């Protein structure tokens, strides 16, 4: 028997042995700089003593108590501290086991909200053509990720519709107001009276490779949703808890979504936890109608909550967001310098410590090097760097760089050095100019 693992090719995966800080070590002792934060989750690095100690203390007390039978202190305190960090009146939070469950809960909540408002015809939850909101059937229905939808098409709703904020390849304005305006035509075509909510990633991750709308996009979309009586869901499973330099990425636009889905960085990978933050008006409407928000067995378990609480407190006590902002400037400068040297490394984009770029055969025509991200991930691993291949056919040519938020200035330099080693190997293999 063997443990099934995901791999993009026949390239054998190394066997992990241990990890510390921003480095992961395989069984042979070789180190890899974790330039993807373990797929964007490990926000404060590996092996943080404060988190391990908090988890050990909680394990000695109680690891699990079912949410309909007991309240638990770590979950209640985590809810208080999260809602204090969130914008506006996002004062309620429901904990789940991960990001897919959080966005799935957002669907159910949106539909329940409009039922409570005597608007049961509002059942669509629209997304964007390049997006990814999770692998459950509901969250995948909202996702514009053709590769992951393909095998389940008959089971999914055809929700995703709007053009992404991707002026490099899509005919959309590159300003905030104009970029969001594409939603007006989508709403007209779909019918506002049938749309329960719109869900967007403030920065598109796995589906696009850090597609980053300009400041003003979310503000304009918030106004559009208000105008048409549509809830706005921010999928911050990747961007939440500091990834972009703010506690939540929607705060760059000074808006308050009706719901924020979070996960990944909230636990920094120490436990499988996600959450949905909700505005007072949303939860009050549902409560008044006596509808219920149904969760899962491990929702709000004390061990996971204790891990998240320790992560959040570590971030606050160690000025992690301030470090992320400083290191972001250095990482951006380094990536743009590499792109200037290698024209086939195109469209560097991102915010905070979430950056992406893509490979093109010809910068003039923007012809994508299809499938190149899979090979580049392997070449980076050969150079001792872990990165994430983003996009889906035919645009399998994007890469995400998302190191832990605690990365130091010297470690950013080391990341860029290892990245350049992989870029040289890539250029030789694809016969590209150096």
Tab-separated table of C-alpha atoms in Angstrom:
chain	number	residue	atom	x	y	z
A	1	UNK	CA	0.000	0.000	0.000
A	2	UNK	CA	1.100	3.586	-0.537
A	3	UNK	CA	-0.009	7.110	0.287
A	4	UNK	CA	-1.424	8.894	-2.736
A	5	UNK	CA	0.268	12.236	-3.439
A	6	UNK	CA	-0.305	14.865	-6.072
A	7	UNK	CA	2.443	15.509	-8.601
A	8	UNK	CA	2.352	17.362	-11.904
A	9	UNK	CA	4.569	14.823	-13.657
A	10	UNK	CA	6.638	11.692	-13.196
A	11	UNK	CA	9.277	13.769	-11.402
A	12	UNK	CA	9.611	11.923	-8.064
A	13	UNK	CA	8.703	13.901	-4.982
A	14	UNK	CA	11.309	14.133	-2.214
A	15	UNK	CA	10.424	12.663	1.178
A	16	UNK	CA	10.184	15.465	3.739
A	17	UNK	CA	12.019	14.939	7.013
A	18	UNK	CA	11.736	18.207	8.948
A	19	UNK	CA	11.332	21.960	8.497
A	20	UNK	CA	12.432	25.116	10.271
A	21	UNK	CA	11.745	28.752	9.479
A	22	UNK	CA	11.542	29.194	5.694
A	23	UNK	CA	13.402	25.939	4.927
A	24	UNK	CA	12.184	22.374	4.407
A	25	UNK	CA	14.622	19.433	4.579
A	26	UNK	CA	14.280	16.072	2.845
A	27	UNK	CA	15.395	12.704	4.193
A	28	UNK	CA	18.887	13.187	2.757
A	29	UNK	CA	19.287	16.493	4.608
A	30	UNK	CA	18.987	18.691	1.535
A	31	UNK	CA	17.341	22.053	2.157
A	32	UNK	CA	14.636	23.711	0.053
A	33	UNK	CA	13.676	27.352	0.503
A	34	UNK	CA	9.883	27.332	0.836
A	35	UNK	CA	9.021	29.925	-1.795
A	36	UNK	CA	5.361	28.881	-1.885
A	37	UNK	CA	4.689	28.791	1.884
A	38	UNK	CA	3.648	25.183	1.465
A	39	UNK	CA	1.091	26.235	-1.160
A	40	UNK	CA	0.482	29.643	0.461
A	41	UNK	CA	-0.334	28.330	3.949
A	42	UNK	CA	2.805	28.575	6.095
A	43	UNK	CA	2.578	32.256	6.880
A	44	UNK	CA	4.871	32.400	9.931
A	45	UNK	CA	7.292	29.662	8.939
A	46	UNK	CA	7.904	26.142	10.132
A	47	UNK	CA	8.609	24.952	13.658
A	48	UNK	CA	7.598	28.085	15.576
A	49	UNK	CA	7.981	27.205	19.297
A	50	UNK	CA	5.127	29.440	20.488
A	51	UNK	CA	2.636	27.632	18.257
A	52	UNK	CA	3.903	24.161	19.119
A	53	UNK	CA	3.746	24.956	22.827
A	54	UNK	CA	0.186	26.300	22.543
A	55	UNK	CA	-0.897	23.154	20.719
A	56	UNK	CA	0.786	20.913	23.292
A	57	UNK	CA	-0.930	22.727	26.170
A	58	UNK	CA	-4.288	22.388	24.436
A	59	UNK	CA	-3.720	18.702	23.701
A	60	UNK	CA	-3.118	18.102	27.388
A	61	UNK	CA	-6.507	19.652	28.163
A	62	UNK	CA	-8.854	18.586	25.351
A	63	UNK	CA	-8.278	18.044	21.621
A	64	UNK	CA	-11.875	17.767	20.501
A	65	UNK	CA	-15.320	18.763	21.658
A	66	UNK	CA	-18.293	18.725	19.298
A	67	UNK	CA	-19.606	22.180	18.489
A	68	UNK	CA	-23.302	21.478	19.259
A	69	UNK	CA	-22.423	19.933	22.628
A	70	UNK	CA	-19.779	22.288	24.013
A	71	UNK	CA	-18.337	25.736	23.514
A	72	UNK	CA	-14.576	25.978	23.834
A	73	UNK	CA	-12.373	28.867	24.922
A	74	UNK	CA	-9.800	28.802	22.079
A	75	UNK	CA	-12.502	29.050	19.396
A	76	UNK	CA	-14.336	31.851	21.206
A	77	UNK	CA	-11.144	33.842	21.772
A	78	UNK	CA	-9.995	33.270	18.183
A	79	UNK	CA	-13.351	34.572	16.932
A	80	UNK	CA	-12.953	37.721	19.045
A	81	UNK	CA	-9.423	38.410	17.838
A	82	UNK	CA	-10.201	37.712	14.169
A	83	UNK	CA	-13.240	39.962	14.089
A	84	UNK	CA	-11.211	42.727	15.760
A	85	UNK	CA	-8.738	42.519	12.865
A	86	UNK	CA	-11.438	42.406	10.171
A	87	UNK	CA	-12.889	45.579	8.640
A	88	UNK	CA	-16.259	47.075	9.528
A	89	UNK	CA	-18.998	44.996	11.092
A	90	UNK	CA	-17.680	41.551	10.182
A	91	UNK	CA	-18.388	40.559	13.755
A	92	UNK	CA	-19.358	36.912	13.416
A	93	UNK	CA	-17.239	33.939	12.381
A	94	UNK	CA	-18.023	30.283	11.734
A	95	UNK	CA	-15.042	27.917	11.779
A	96	UNK	CA	-14.669	24.994	9.389
A	97	UNK	CA	-11.876	22.621	8.358
A	98	UNK	CA	-10.421	24.488	5.387
A	99	UNK	CA	-10.880	26.949	2.553
A	100	UNK	CA	-13.184	24.812	0.405
A	101	UNK	CA	-15.572	24.374	3.317
A	102	UNK	CA	-15.453	28.121	3.986
A	103	UNK	CA	-16.453	29.076	0.438
A	104	UNK	CA	-19.040	26.281	0.393
A	105	UNK	CA	-20.543	27.744	3.552
A	106	UNK	CA	-20.584	31.152	1.856
A	107	UNK	CA	-22.827	29.713	-0.879
A	108	UNK	CA	-25.282	28.273	1.612
A	109	UNK	CA	-25.264	31.448	3.677
A	110	UNK	CA	-25.958	33.613	0.617
A	111	UNK	CA	-28.959	31.516	-0.364
A	112	UNK	CA	-30.257	31.406	3.214
A	113	UNK	CA	-29.898	35.174	3.504
A	114	UNK	CA	-32.091	35.827	0.470
A	115	UNK	CA	-34.626	33.223	1.603
A	116	UNK	CA	-34.888	35.125	4.865
A	117	UNK	CA	-35.516	38.267	2.796
A	118	UNK	CA	-38.329	36.509	0.901
A	119	UNK	CA	-36.196	36.444	-2.265
A	120	UNK	CA	-35.801	32.675	-2.868
A	121	UNK	CA	-35.187	33.201	-6.596
A	122	UNK	CA	-31.717	34.627	-5.835
A	123	UNK	CA	-29.624	31.446	-5.994
A	124	UNK	CA	-26.662	32.109	-8.330
A	125	UNK	CA	-23.196	32.775	-6.942
A	126	UNK	CA	-21.130	34.236	-9.759
A	127	UNK	CA	-17.351	34.179	-10.079
A	128	UNK	CA	-14.715	34.973	-12.695
A	129	UNK	CA	-13.399	33.054	-15.687
A	130	UNK	CA	-9.998	32.585	-14.052
A	131	UNK	CA	-10.590	31.765	-10.404
A	132	UNK	CA	-10.375	28.974	-7.888
A	133	UNK	CA	-12.512	28.704	-4.778
A	134	UNK	CA	-12.086	25.070	-3.741
A	135	UNK	CA	-12.626	21.424	-4.645
A	136	UNK	CA	-16.040	20.698	-3.119
A	137	UNK	CA	-18.801	20.611	-5.729
A	138	UNK	CA	-20.276	23.934	-4.671
A	139	UNK	CA	-16.978	25.792	-4.415
A	140	UNK	CA	-15.829	24.313	-7.714
A	141	UNK	CA	-19.076	25.507	-9.313
A	142	UNK	CA	-18.039	29.067	-8.472
A	143	UNK	CA	-14.539	28.512	-9.847
A	144	UNK	CA	-13.369	29.418	-13.313
A	145	UNK	CA	-10.808	26.610	-13.413
A	146	UNK	CA	-11.507	24.461	-16.470
A	147	UNK	CA	-8.878	21.829	-15.665
A	148	UNK	CA	-10.338	21.064	-12.252
A	149	UNK	CA	-13.952	21.309	-13.447
A	150	UNK	CA	-13.531	19.007	-16.455
A	151	UNK	CA	-14.184	15.641	-14.795
A	152	UNK	CA	-17.234	16.845	-12.860
A	153	UNK	CA	-18.994	19.105	-15.359
A	154	UNK	CA	-22.379	17.391	-15.121
A	155	UNK	CA	-22.369	17.815	-11.347
A	156	UNK	CA	-21.461	21.502	-11.298
A	157	UNK	CA	-23.431	24.709	-11.735
A	158	UNK	CA	-22.140	26.836	-14.643
A	159	UNK	CA	-21.650	29.883	-12.403
A	160	UNK	CA	-18.324	31.514	-13.373
A	161	UNK	CA	-18.807	34.279	-15.895
A	162	UNK	CA	-16.856	37.562	-15.585
A	163	UNK	CA	-13.554	38.440	-17.223
A	164	UNK	CA	-10.635	38.436	-14.762
A	165	UNK	CA	-8.515	41.490	-13.876
A	166	UNK	CA	-5.881	40.427	-16.397
A	167	UNK	CA	-5.166	43.209	-18.915
A	168	UNK	CA	-2.025	41.391	-20.140
A	169	UNK	CA	-4.260	38.820	-21.896
A	170	UNK	CA	-7.881	39.963	-21.548
A	171	UNK	CA	-9.493	43.030	-23.100
A	172	UNK	CA	-10.324	44.672	-19.777
A	173	UNK	CA	-9.424	48.167	-18.561
A	174	UNK	CA	-6.366	48.266	-16.326
A	175	UNK	CA	-7.895	50.767	-13.909
A	176	UNK	CA	-10.000	49.840	-10.914
A	177	UNK	CA	-13.314	51.400	-11.919
A	178	UNK	CA	-13.194	50.191	-15.520
A	179	UNK	CA	-11.966	46.731	-14.615
A	180	UNK	CA	-14.912	46.177	-12.290
A	181	UNK	CA	-17.392	47.577	-14.802
A	182	UNK	CA	-17.406	44.268	-16.712
A	183	UNK	CA	-19.712	43.041	-13.954
A	184	UNK	CA	-22.496	45.382	-15.076
A	185	UNK	CA	-23.006	43.522	-18.348
A	186	UNK	CA	-22.730	40.159	-16.575
A	187	UNK	CA	-25.443	41.158	-14.112
A	188	UNK	CA	-27.704	42.342	-16.940
A	189	UNK	CA	-27.274	39.040	-18.794
A	190	UNK	CA	-27.809	36.860	-15.711
A	191	UNK	CA	-30.544	38.980	-14.133
A	192	UNK	CA	-29.885	40.701	-10.811
A	193	UNK	CA	-33.022	39.151	-9.364
A	194	UNK	CA	-31.438	35.665	-9.723
A	195	UNK	CA	-28.000	36.478	-8.290
A	196	UNK	CA	-27.431	35.838	-4.606
A	197	UNK	CA	-23.753	36.794	-4.469
A	198	UNK	CA	-20.543	37.516	-6.342
A	199	UNK	CA	-17.336	35.909	-5.121
A	200	UNK	CA	-13.851	37.169	-5.994
A	201	UNK	CA	-10.285	36.563	-4.867
A	202	UNK	CA	-8.717	39.986	-4.149
A	203	UNK	CA	-5.597	38.560	-5.816
A	204	UNK	CA	-6.163	35.507	-8.045
A	205	UNK	CA	-3.927	32.666	-6.896
A	206	UNK	CA	-3.781	29.140	-8.307
A	207	UNK	CA	-5.909	29.866	-11.362
A	208	UNK	CA	-3.923	32.822	-12.628
A	209	UNK	CA	-0.655	33.354	-10.816
A	210	UNK	CA	-1.199	36.488	-8.690
A	211	UNK	CA	-3.517	38.407	-11.009
A	212	UNK	CA	-3.789	41.676	-9.109
A	213	UNK	CA	-6.504	44.243	-9.821
A	214	UNK	CA	-5.559	47.874	-9.171
A	215	UNK	CA	-6.714	49.629	-6.041
A	216	UNK	CA	-10.264	50.758	-6.719
A	217	UNK	CA	-11.465	47.528	-8.332
A	218	UNK	CA	-12.982	46.072	-5.179
A	219	UNK	CA	-14.393	49.461	-4.212
A	220	UNK	CA	-16.174	49.700	-7.563
A	221	UNK	CA	-17.409	46.107	-7.294
A	222	UNK	CA	-18.745	46.783	-3.806
A	223	UNK	CA	-20.777	49.702	-5.205
A	224	UNK	CA	-22.075	47.551	-8.076
A	225	UNK	CA	-23.196	44.825	-5.669
A	226	UNK	CA	-24.962	47.352	-3.453
A	227	UNK	CA	-26.694	48.891	-6.471
A	228	UNK	CA	-28.087	45.520	-7.614
A	229	UNK	CA	-28.762	44.018	-4.159
A	230	UNK	CA	-26.112	41.312	-4.435
A	231	UNK	CA	-23.913	40.054	-1.609
A	232	UNK	CA	-20.144	40.363	-2.036
A	233	UNK	CA	-17.933	37.491	-0.879
A	234	UNK	CA	-14.169	37.992	-0.635
A	235	UNK	CA	-12.325	34.685	-1.000
A	236	UNK	CA	-9.301	35.427	1.182
A	237	UNK	CA	-8.302	31.831	1.791
A	238	UNK	CA	-4.875	32.745	0.366
A	239	UNK	CA	-4.741	36.520	0.877
A	240	UNK	CA	-6.189	36.620	4.387
A	241	UNK	CA	-4.108	37.122	7.518
A	242	UNK	CA	-1.327	39.245	6.109
A	243	UNK	CA	-0.348	37.779	2.757
A	244	UNK	CA	-0.704	41.145	0.958
A	245	UNK	CA	0.586	43.289	3.816
A	246	UNK	CA	-2.836	43.941	5.355
A	247	UNK	CA	-4.718	41.591	7.661
A	248	UNK	CA	-7.229	41.129	4.829
A	249	UNK	CA	-6.567	42.117	1.215
A	250	UNK	CA	-9.954	43.839	0.868
A	251	UNK	CA	-8.642	46.435	3.324
A	252	UNK	CA	-6.386	47.887	0.610
A	253	UNK	CA	-9.629	49.164	-0.986
A	254	UNK	CA	-11.216	50.153	2.338
A	255	UNK	CA	-14.295	48.032	1.749
A	256	UNK	CA	-16.336	45.675	3.893
A	257	UNK	CA	-17.443	42.531	2.041
A	258	UNK	CA	-20.570	40.792	3.293
A	259	UNK	CA	-18.478	37.687	3.929
A	260	UNK	CA	-14.782	36.832	4.011
A	261	UNK	CA	-13.666	33.238	3.547
A	262	UNK	CA	-10.308	32.538	5.123
A	263	UNK	CA	-8.021	29.572	5.817
A	264	UNK	CA	-4.431	28.680	4.920
A	265	UNK	CA	-2.460	31.493	6.593
A	266	UNK	CA	-4.813	31.624	9.584
A	267	UNK	CA	-3.318	28.389	10.901
A	268	UNK	CA	0.029	28.719	9.074
A	269	UNK	CA	-0.355	25.046	8.220
A	270	UNK	CA	-0.205	23.891	11.847
A	271	UNK	CA	-3.791	22.585	11.705
A	272	UNK	CA	-6.476	22.226	9.013
A	273	UNK	CA	-8.750	25.185	9.787
A	274	UNK	CA	-10.827	27.626	7.765
A	275	UNK	CA	-13.418	30.208	8.620
A	276	UNK	CA	-16.177	32.422	7.263
A	277	UNK	CA	-16.504	35.937	8.673
A	278	UNK	CA	-19.959	37.484	8.311
A	279	UNK	CA	-21.423	40.959	8.636
A	280	UNK	CA	-23.961	41.538	11.375
A	281	UNK	CA	-26.794	42.156	8.903
A	282	UNK	CA	-26.242	38.807	7.197
A	283	UNK	CA	-26.282	36.717	10.328
A	284	UNK	CA	-29.104	38.742	11.903
A	285	UNK	CA	-31.339	38.106	8.886
A	286	UNK	CA	-30.655	34.384	8.993
A	287	UNK	CA	-31.200	34.200	12.752
A	288	UNK	CA	-34.508	36.057	12.481
A	289	UNK	CA	-35.756	33.532	9.934
A	290	UNK	CA	-34.767	30.626	12.212
A	291	UNK	CA	-32.607	29.122	9.458
A	292	UNK	CA	-29.406	27.438	10.633
A	293	UNK	CA	-25.777	27.529	9.511
A	294	UNK	CA	-24.777	23.883	9.359
A	295	UNK	CA	-21.132	22.986	9.840
A	296	UNK	CA	-18.969	19.888	9.887
A	297	UNK	CA	-17.701	17.473	12.499
A	298	UNK	CA	-14.406	19.265	13.072
A	299	UNK	CA	-15.803	22.816	12.887
A	300	UNK	CA	-14.333	24.987	15.623
A	301	UNK	CA	-12.423	22.182	17.329
A	302	UNK	CA	-10.308	23.403	20.273
A	303	UNK	CA	-6.941	22.096	19.036
A	304	UNK	CA	-7.218	23.767	15.630
A	305	UNK	CA	-8.482	26.972	17.215
A	306	UNK	CA	-5.598	26.988	19.712
A	307	UNK	CA	-3.109	26.678	16.837
A	308	UNK	CA	-4.721	29.569	14.935
A	309	UNK	CA	-4.901	31.727	18.036
A	310	UNK	CA	-1.180	31.203	18.625
A	311	UNK	CA	-0.442	32.102	14.992
A	312	UNK	CA	-2.479	35.322	15.131
A	313	UNK	CA	-0.855	36.367	18.403
A	314	UNK	CA	2.613	35.573	17.075
A	315	UNK	CA	1.921	37.769	14.052
A	316	UNK	CA	0.802	40.662	16.234
A	317	UNK	CA	3.603	40.363	18.788
A	318	UNK	CA	6.375	39.984	16.210
A	319	UNK	CA	5.248	42.698	13.737
A	320	UNK	CA	4.930	40.131	10.957
A	321	UNK	CA	2.861	42.416	8.688
A	322	UNK	CA	5.504	45.112	8.872
A	323	UNK	CA	8.149	42.577	7.872
A	324	UNK	CA	5.985	41.384	4.987
A	325	UNK	CA	5.702	44.931	3.620
A	326	UNK	CA	9.467	45.485	3.777
A	327	UNK	CA	10.331	42.139	2.210
A	328	UNK	CA	7.633	42.636	-0.460
A	329	UNK	CA	9.458	45.671	-1.822
A	330	UNK	CA	12.698	43.688	-2.025
A	331	UNK	CA	11.053	40.696	-3.661
A	332	UNK	CA	9.248	42.849	-6.219
A	333	UNK	CA	12.457	44.694	-7.090
A	334	UNK	CA	14.314	41.406	-7.558
A	335	UNK	CA	11.614	39.825	-9.703
A	336	UNK	CA	11.359	42.883	-11.932
A	337	UNK	CA	15.135	42.931	-12.345
A	338	UNK	CA	15.103	39.284	-13.436
A	339	UNK	CA	12.240	39.987	-15.854
A	340	UNK	CA	14.198	42.896	-17.340
A	341	UNK	CA	17.103	40.518	-18.007
A	342	UNK	CA	14.874	37.749	-19.385
A	343	UNK	CA	12.089	39.149	-21.584
A	344	UNK	CA	10.415	35.725	-21.722
A	345	UNK	CA	9.689	36.063	-17.983
A	346	UNK	CA	6.699	38.328	-18.505
A	347	UNK	CA	4.075	40.344	-16.634
A	348	UNK	CA	5.462	40.347	-13.105
A	349	UNK	CA	2.454	41.110	-10.883
A	350	UNK	CA	1.427	40.860	-7.262
A	351	UNK	CA	0.989	42.512	-3.905
A	352	UNK	CA	2.647	41.983	-0.544
A	353	UNK	CA	4.340	38.578	-0.517
A	354	UNK	CA	2.182	37.109	-3.274
A	355	UNK	CA	3.858	37.480	-6.672
A	356	UNK	CA	3.561	35.831	-10.050
A	357	UNK	CA	4.820	35.948	-13.605
A	358	UNK	CA	4.473	33.889	-16.766
A	359	UNK	CA	6.651	32.455	-19.496
A	360	UNK	CA	6.203	33.485	-23.123
A	361	UNK	CA	7.934	32.289	-26.260
A	362	UNK	CA	7.820	35.736	-27.845
A	363	UNK	CA	7.257	38.876	-25.737
A	364	UNK	CA	5.838	40.692	-28.772
A	365	UNK	CA	3.110	38.137	-29.479
A	366	UNK	CA	2.777	37.004	-25.824
A	367	UNK	CA	2.658	33.397	-27.051
A	368	UNK	CA	2.540	31.321	-23.862
A	369	UNK	CA	5.015	28.533	-23.260
A	370	UNK	CA	2.279	25.984	-22.575
A	371	UNK	CA	3.061	23.507	-19.829
A	372	UNK	CA	6.230	25.328	-18.894
A	373	UNK	CA	5.186	25.971	-15.299
A	374	UNK	CA	5.267	22.240	-14.485
A	375	UNK	CA	8.835	21.915	-15.725
A	376	UNK	CA	9.910	25.152	-14.054
A	377	UNK	CA	8.626	23.904	-10.687
A	378	UNK	CA	10.889	20.864	-11.129
A	379	UNK	CA	13.882	22.982	-12.110
A	380	UNK	CA	13.331	25.195	-9.070
A	381	UNK	CA	13.237	22.109	-6.836
A	382	UNK	CA	16.531	21.012	-8.414
A	383	UNK	CA	17.877	24.439	-7.385
A	384	UNK	CA	16.565	24.039	-3.840
A	385	UNK	CA	13.540	26.309	-4.190
A	386	UNK	CA	9.850	25.437	-3.890
A	387	UNK	CA	7.486	27.458	-6.096
A	388	UNK	CA	3.898	26.910	-7.252
A	389	UNK	CA	2.833	26.359	-10.856
A	390	UNK	CA	-0.342	28.339	-11.571
A	391	UNK	CA	-2.869	28.572	-14.398
A	392	UNK	CA	-4.606	25.919	-16.461
A	393	UNK	CA	-4.774	24.956	-20.162
A	394	UNK	CA	-3.945	26.674	-22.413
A	395	UNK	CA	-2.253	29.066	-19.961
A	396	UNK	CA	-0.141	26.557	-18.027
A	397	UNK	CA	2.730	29.007	-17.997
A	398	UNK	CA	2.404	30.990	-14.762
A	399	UNK	CA	4.324	30.726	-11.495
A	400	UNK	CA	3.494	31.890	-7.961
A	401	UNK	CA	6.138	33.099	-5.511
A	402	UNK	CA	4.700	33.322	-1.977
A	403	UNK	CA	7.344	32.899	0.740
A	404	UNK	CA	6.472	32.910	4.448
A	405	UNK	CA	5.712	36.366	5.799
A	406	UNK	CA	8.621	36.066	8.251
A	407	UNK	CA	11.263	35.728	5.518
A	408	UNK	CA	14.350	37.872	6.158
A	409	UNK	CA	16.114	40.223	3.749
A	410	UNK	CA	18.997	37.756	3.359
A	411	UNK	CA	16.539	34.936	2.683
A	412	UNK	CA	14.837	37.017	-0.025
A	413	UNK	CA	18.259	37.377	-1.673
A	414	UNK	CA	18.767	33.622	-1.413
A	415	UNK	CA	15.317	32.985	-2.915
A	416	UNK	CA	16.112	35.242	-5.865
A	417	UNK	CA	19.502	33.585	-6.332
A	418	UNK	CA	17.991	30.113	-6.466
A	419	UNK	CA	15.246	31.403	-8.751
A	420	UNK	CA	17.852	32.777	-11.148
A	421	UNK	CA	19.642	29.421	-11.182
A	422	UNK	CA	16.376	27.767	-12.219
A	423	UNK	CA	15.731	30.468	-14.848
A	424	UNK	CA	19.110	29.764	-16.456
A	425	UNK	CA	18.405	26.031	-16.565
A	426	UNK	CA	14.946	26.779	-17.983
A	427	UNK	CA	16.365	29.024	-20.717
A	428	UNK	CA	18.805	26.345	-21.845
A	429	UNK	CA	16.145	23.648	-21.919
A	430	UNK	CA	13.649	25.776	-23.873
A	431	UNK	CA	16.277	27.394	-26.087
A	432	UNK	CA	15.542	30.901	-24.836
A	433	UNK	CA	17.978	33.836	-24.866
A	434	UNK	CA	19.967	34.425	-21.667
